[in-house]
PDB file of C-alpha atoms and ligand atoms in Angstrom:
ATOM      1  CA  MET W   1      75.733  90.526  76.867  1.00 45.00           C
ATOM      2  CA  SER W   2      75.676  86.767  77.222  1.00 49.00           C
ATOM      3  CA  ALA W   3      72.623  84.589  76.899  1.00 50.00           C
ATOM      4  CA  GLY W   4      71.784  84.997  80.731  1.00 53.00           C
ATOM      5  CA  GLY W   5      72.086  88.732  80.410  1.00 52.00           C
ATOM      6  CA  VAL W   6      75.320  88.844  82.585  1.00 51.00           C
ATOM      7  CA  PRO W   7      77.880  90.940  80.682  1.00 56.00           C
ATOM      8  CA  ARG W   8      80.986  88.930  79.828  1.00 72.00           C
ATOM      9  CA  ILE W   9      83.404  91.205  81.772  1.00 87.00           C
ATOM     10  CA  THR W  10      86.301  89.659  83.423  1.00 92.00           C
ATOM     11  CA  LEU W  11      85.776  88.344  87.022  1.00 93.00           C
ATOM     12  CA  GLY W  12      88.375  91.014  88.101  1.00 94.00           C
ATOM     13  CA  ALA W  13      86.357  93.666  86.700  1.00 95.00           C
ATOM     14  CA  ALA W  14      83.116  92.292  88.173  1.00 95.00           C
ATOM     15  CA  LEU W  15      84.654  92.097  91.613  1.00 97.00           C
ATOM     16  CA  GLU W  16      86.153  95.599  91.296  1.00 97.00           C
ATOM     17  CA  ALA W  17      82.727  96.936  90.436  1.00 97.00           C
ATOM     18  CA  GLU W  18      81.455  95.465  93.880  1.00 97.00           C
ATOM     19  CA  HIS W  19      84.336  97.322  95.603  1.00 98.00           C
ATOM     20  CA  ARG W  20      83.046 100.600  93.989  1.00 98.00           C
ATOM     21  CA  GLU W  21      79.452  99.889  94.872  1.00 98.00           C
ATOM     22  CA  ILE W  22      80.299  99.219  98.405  1.00 98.00           C
ATOM     23  CA  ASP W  23      82.499 102.304  98.825  1.00 98.00           C
ATOM     24  CA  GLY W  24      79.848 104.304  97.117  1.00 98.00           C
ATOM     25  CA  GLY W  25      77.246 103.183  99.825  1.00 98.00           C
ATOM     26  CA  ILE W  26      79.542 104.146 102.712  1.00 98.00           C
ATOM     27  CA  GLU W  27      80.392 107.474 101.018  1.00 98.00           C
ATOM     28  CA  ARG W  28      76.756 108.194 100.621  1.00 98.00           C
ATOM     29  CA  PHE W  29      76.160 107.611 104.422  1.00 98.00           C
ATOM     30  CA  LEU W  30      78.933 109.936 105.229  1.00 98.00           C
ATOM     31  CA  ASP W  31      77.733 112.725 102.802  1.00 98.00           C
ATOM     32  CA  THR W  32      74.159 112.528 104.270  1.00 98.00           C
ATOM     33  CA  LEU W  33      75.671 112.586 107.858  1.00 97.00           C
ATOM     34  CA  ARG W  34      77.496 115.705 107.033  1.00 97.00           C
ATOM     35  CA  GLN W  35      74.246 117.245 105.836  1.00 97.00           C
ATOM     36  CA  GLY W  36      72.531 116.362 109.043  1.00 95.00           C
ATOM     37  CA  ALA W  37      70.221 113.608 107.741  1.00 95.00           C
ATOM     38  CA  PRO W  38      72.273 110.314 107.884  1.00 95.00           C
ATOM     39  CA  ASP W  39      71.130 107.648 105.438  1.00 96.00           C
ATOM     40  CA  THR W  40      71.954 104.757 107.719  1.00 96.00           C
ATOM     41  CA  GLU W  41      70.167 102.310 105.382  1.00 97.00           C
ATOM     42  CA  SER W  42      72.817 103.138 102.723  1.00 98.00           C
ATOM     43  CA  LEU W  43      75.488 102.212 105.305  1.00 98.00           C
ATOM     44  CA  LEU W  44      73.724  99.013 106.357  1.00 97.00           C
ATOM     45  CA  ARG W  45      73.334  98.008 102.703  1.00 98.00           C
ATOM     46  CA  ALA W  46      76.887  98.565 101.896  1.00 98.00           C
ATOM     47  CA  MET W  47      77.992  96.490 104.898  1.00 98.00           C
ATOM     48  CA  GLY W  48      75.531  93.662 103.736  1.00 98.00           C
ATOM     49  CA  GLY W  49      77.255  93.914 100.420  1.00 98.00           C
ATOM     50  CA  LEU W  50      80.617  93.799 101.975  1.00 98.00           C
ATOM     51  CA  ARG W  51      79.911  90.681 103.987  1.00 98.00           C
ATOM     52  CA  ARG W  52      78.536  88.925 100.927  1.00 98.00           C
ATOM     53  CA  HIS W  53      81.561  89.967  99.025  1.00 98.00           C
ATOM     54  CA  ILE W  54      83.929  88.697 101.625  1.00 98.00           C
ATOM     55  CA  TYR W  55      82.012  85.476 101.624  1.00 98.00           C
ATOM     56  CA  LEU W  56      82.312  84.964  97.936  1.00 97.00           C
ATOM     57  CA  GLU W  57      86.013  85.632  98.023  1.00 97.00           C
ATOM     58  CA  GLU W  58      86.611  83.135 100.710  1.00 97.00           C
ATOM     59  CA  ALA W  59      84.278  80.428  99.310  1.00 96.00           C
ATOM     60  CA  PHE W  60      84.898  80.697  95.642  1.00 96.00           C
ATOM     61  CA  LEU W  61      87.852  82.719  94.745  1.00 97.00           C
ATOM     62  CA  PHE W  62      90.636  82.236  97.245  1.00 97.00           C
ATOM     63  CA  PRO W  63      90.603  78.315  97.438  1.00 96.00           C
ATOM     64  CA  PRO W  64      91.680  77.869  93.795  1.00 96.00           C
ATOM     65  CA  LEU W  65      94.258  80.705  94.087  1.00 97.00           C
ATOM     66  CA  LYS W  66      95.751  79.182  97.175  1.00 96.00           C
ATOM     67  CA  ASP W  67      95.969  75.846  95.365  1.00 96.00           C
ATOM     68  CA  ALA W  68      97.818  77.678  92.483  1.00 95.00           C
ATOM     69  CA  GLY W  69     100.512  78.771  95.066  1.00 96.00           C
ATOM     70  CA  MET W  70      99.272  82.155  96.108  1.00 96.00           C
ATOM     71  CA  THR W  71      99.302  81.172  99.876  1.00 97.00           C
ATOM     72  CA  MET W  72     100.831  84.313 101.200  1.00 97.00           C
ATOM     73  CA  PRO W  73      98.735  86.914  99.450  1.00 97.00           C
ATOM     74  CA  VAL W  74      95.574  84.844 100.226  1.00 97.00           C
ATOM     75  CA  PHE W  75      96.753  84.821 103.938  1.00 97.00           C
ATOM     76  CA  VAL W  76      97.022  88.619 103.967  1.00 97.00           C
ATOM     77  CA  MET W  77      93.743  89.029 102.416  1.00 98.00           C
ATOM     78  CA  LEU W  78      91.978  86.740 105.098  1.00 98.00           C
ATOM     79  CA  ARG W  79      93.516  88.611 107.880  1.00 98.00           C
ATOM     80  CA  GLU W  80      92.426  91.824 106.457  1.00 98.00           C
ATOM     81  CA  HIS W  81      88.859  90.449 105.932  1.00 98.00           C
ATOM     82  CA  GLY W  82      88.844  89.799 109.681  1.00 98.00           C
ATOM     83  CA  GLU W  83      89.729  93.608 110.418  1.00 98.00           C
ATOM     84  CA  LEU W  84      86.879  94.714 108.008  1.00 98.00           C
ATOM     85  CA  TRP W  85      84.429  92.248 109.736  1.00 98.00           C
ATOM     86  CA  ARG W  86      85.271  93.457 113.130  1.00 98.00           C
ATOM     87  CA  ALA W  87      84.961  97.109 112.074  1.00 98.00           C
ATOM     88  CA  MET W  88      81.479  96.298 110.645  1.00 98.00           C
ATOM     89  CA  ASP W  89      80.511  94.596 113.733  1.00 97.00           C
ATOM     90  CA  GLY W  90      81.512  97.774 115.735  1.00 96.00           C
ATOM     91  CA  ILE W  91      79.424  99.995 113.353  1.00 97.00           C
ATOM     92  CA  ASP W  92      76.437  97.712 113.807  1.00 96.00           C
ATOM     93  CA  ALA W  93      76.682  98.159 117.580  1.00 95.00           C
ATOM     94  CA  LEU W  94      76.913 101.955 117.128  1.00 95.00           C
ATOM     95  CA  LEU W  95      73.811 101.999 114.998  1.00 94.00           C
ATOM     96  CA  GLY W  96      71.960  99.535 117.083  1.00 88.00           C
ATOM     97  CA  ASP W  97      71.576  99.947 120.858  1.00 83.00           C
ATOM     98  CA  ALA W  98      74.062 102.994 121.045  1.00 79.00           C
ATOM     99  CA  GLN W  99      72.384 104.901 118.132  1.00 88.00           C
ATOM    100  CA  ASP W 100      75.289 107.035 117.916  1.00 93.00           C
ATOM    101  CA  GLU W 101      75.412 108.080 114.203  1.00 94.00           C
ATOM    102  CA  ASP W 102      78.453 110.491 114.688  1.00 95.00           C
ATOM    103  CA  ALA W 103      80.571 107.630 116.151  1.00 96.00           C
ATOM    104  CA  ALA W 104      79.319 105.416 113.393  1.00 97.00           C
ATOM    105  CA  GLY W 105      80.416 108.086 110.947  1.00 97.00           C
ATOM    106  CA  ARG W 106      83.959 108.092 112.510  1.00 98.00           C
ATOM    107  CA  SER W 107      84.094 104.298 112.244  1.00 98.00           C
ATOM    108  CA  ALA W 108      82.717 104.407 108.536  1.00 98.00           C
ATOM    109  CA  VAL W 109      85.771 106.857 107.673  1.00 98.00           C
ATOM    110  CA  GLU W 110      87.906 104.064 109.309  1.00 98.00           C
ATOM    111  CA  LEU W 111      86.193 101.314 107.362  1.00 98.00           C
ATOM    112  CA  LEU W 112      86.806 103.141 104.013  1.00 98.00           C
ATOM    113  CA  SER W 113      90.471 103.474 104.950  1.00 98.00           C
ATOM    114  CA  LEU W 114      90.739  99.797 105.655  1.00 98.00           C
ATOM    115  CA  LEU W 115      89.032  99.053 102.394  1.00 98.00           C
ATOM    116  CA  ASP W 116      91.262 101.262 100.502  1.00 98.00           C
ATOM    117  CA  LYS W 117      94.285  99.437 102.009  1.00 98.00           C
ATOM    118  CA  HIS W 118      92.748  96.118 101.215  1.00 98.00           C
ATOM    119  CA  ASN W 119      91.358  96.748  97.696  1.00 98.00           C
ATOM    120  CA  SER W 120      94.517  98.445  96.479  1.00 98.00           C
ATOM    121  CA  LYS W 121      96.318  95.184  97.128  1.00 98.00           C
ATOM    122  CA  GLU W 122      93.551  92.745  96.167  1.00 98.00           C
ATOM    123  CA  GLU W 123      92.782  94.364  92.784  1.00 97.00           C
ATOM    124  CA  PRO W 124      96.271  94.194  91.277  1.00 96.00           C
ATOM    125  CA  ILE W 125      97.577  91.040  92.990  1.00 96.00           C
ATOM    126  CA  ILE W 126      94.508  88.728  93.342  1.00 97.00           C
ATOM    127  CA  TYR W 127      91.937  89.858  90.800  1.00 96.00           C
ATOM    128  CA  THR W 128      94.358  89.977  87.844  1.00 95.00           C
ATOM    129  CA  LYS W 129      94.887  86.333  88.469  1.00 94.00           C
ATOM    130  CA  ALA W 130      91.269  85.205  88.827  1.00 93.00           C
ATOM    131  CA  ASP W 131      90.451  84.641  85.128  1.00 90.00           C
ATOM    132  CA  GLU W 132      93.796  82.911  84.600  1.00 92.00           C
ATOM    133  CA  VAL W 133      93.696  80.622  87.579  1.00 94.00           C
ATOM    134  CA  LEU W 134      90.111  79.614  87.990  1.00 94.00           C
ATOM    135  CA  ASP W 135      89.030  76.734  85.727  1.00 93.00           C
ATOM    136  CA  ALA W 136      85.684  76.988  83.800  1.00 93.00           C
ATOM    137  CA  ASP W 137      83.636  75.245  86.619  1.00 93.00           C
ATOM    138  CA  ALA W 138      85.060  77.459  89.359  1.00 93.00           C
ATOM    139  CA  SER W 139      84.602  80.476  87.216  1.00 93.00           C
ATOM    140  CA  ALA W 140      80.990  79.665  86.422  1.00 93.00           C
ATOM    141  CA  GLU W 141      80.294  79.028  90.164  1.00 94.00           C
ATOM    142  CA  LEU W 142      81.672  82.394  91.067  1.00 94.00           C
ATOM    143  CA  ARG W 143      79.726  84.233  88.252  1.00 93.00           C
ATOM    144  CA  ILE W 144      76.565  82.511  89.426  1.00 94.00           C
ATOM    145  CA  PHE W 145      77.018  83.618  93.013  1.00 96.00           C
ATOM    146  CA  LEU W 146      77.859  87.175  91.894  1.00 94.00           C
ATOM    147  CA  THR W 147      74.544  87.419  90.058  1.00 93.00           C
ATOM    148  CA  ASP W 148      72.256  86.182  92.746  1.00 93.00           C
ATOM    149  CA  GLY W 149      74.037  84.458  95.676  1.00 96.00           C
ATOM    150  CA  GLU W 150      73.329  85.144  99.313  1.00 96.00           C
ATOM    151  CA  LEU W 151      75.422  85.157 102.396  1.00 97.00           C
ATOM    152  CA  PRO W 152      74.725  81.988 104.303  1.00 96.00           C
ATOM    153  CA  ASP W 153      72.918  82.589 107.547  1.00 96.00           C
ATOM    154  CA  GLY W 154      75.297  83.058 110.494  1.00 95.00           C
ATOM    155  CA  TRP W 155      78.588  82.874 108.271  1.00 97.00           C
ATOM    156  CA  VAL W 156      81.566  84.738 109.858  1.00 97.00           C
ATOM    157  CA  CYS W 157      84.788  85.071 108.003  1.00 96.00           C
ATOM    158  CA  SER W 158      87.720  82.998 109.275  1.00 90.00           C
ATOM    159  CA  GLY W 159      89.737  86.042 110.290  1.00 94.00           C
ATOM    160  CA  ALA W 160      87.054  87.801 112.350  1.00 93.00           C
ATOM    161  CA  HIS W 161      88.111  86.113 115.606  1.00 84.00           C
ATOM    162  CA  THR W 162      91.833  85.886 115.315  1.00 72.00           C
TER     163      THR W 162
HETATM  164 FE1  FE2 N 201      88.773  90.930  99.902  1.00 63.38          FE
HETATM  165 FE1  FE2 N 202      87.259  92.268  97.257  1.00 63.38          FE
END
């Protein structure tokens, strides 16, 4: 543990932990849905976490990686964030006015598969470079956001409407 209580794990490991937490929340919703008592809070919390995670990547992580020449992988990640964002908007609509939890469940399965496709590239290609490429200031900024940063009101990822 460092002075601030934040374990000094690599940025990559910290971001991978967020992936697992988000997946876990979606899986919890699916498990409870199968048992007939869907925990929609768990799904909504996971989607809140995913939107914040996408924001922190696009605001703090991708710009320095792009500057370091990783333009193409970052472009692919941004496009996939757009797919994830639209999938979450669809689930929000199903849980909101439509109140169709079974349809939300089918969409949640699809969201998990999009996440698997995304994270299985992002972790080895992007995260392994994070500690190497980010300078001390950029790295500190990202760590601070990871601890207690919040998604700015009304922020939408750049790929959501393309
Ligand atoms: Fe991502
Ligand atoms: Fe990620």
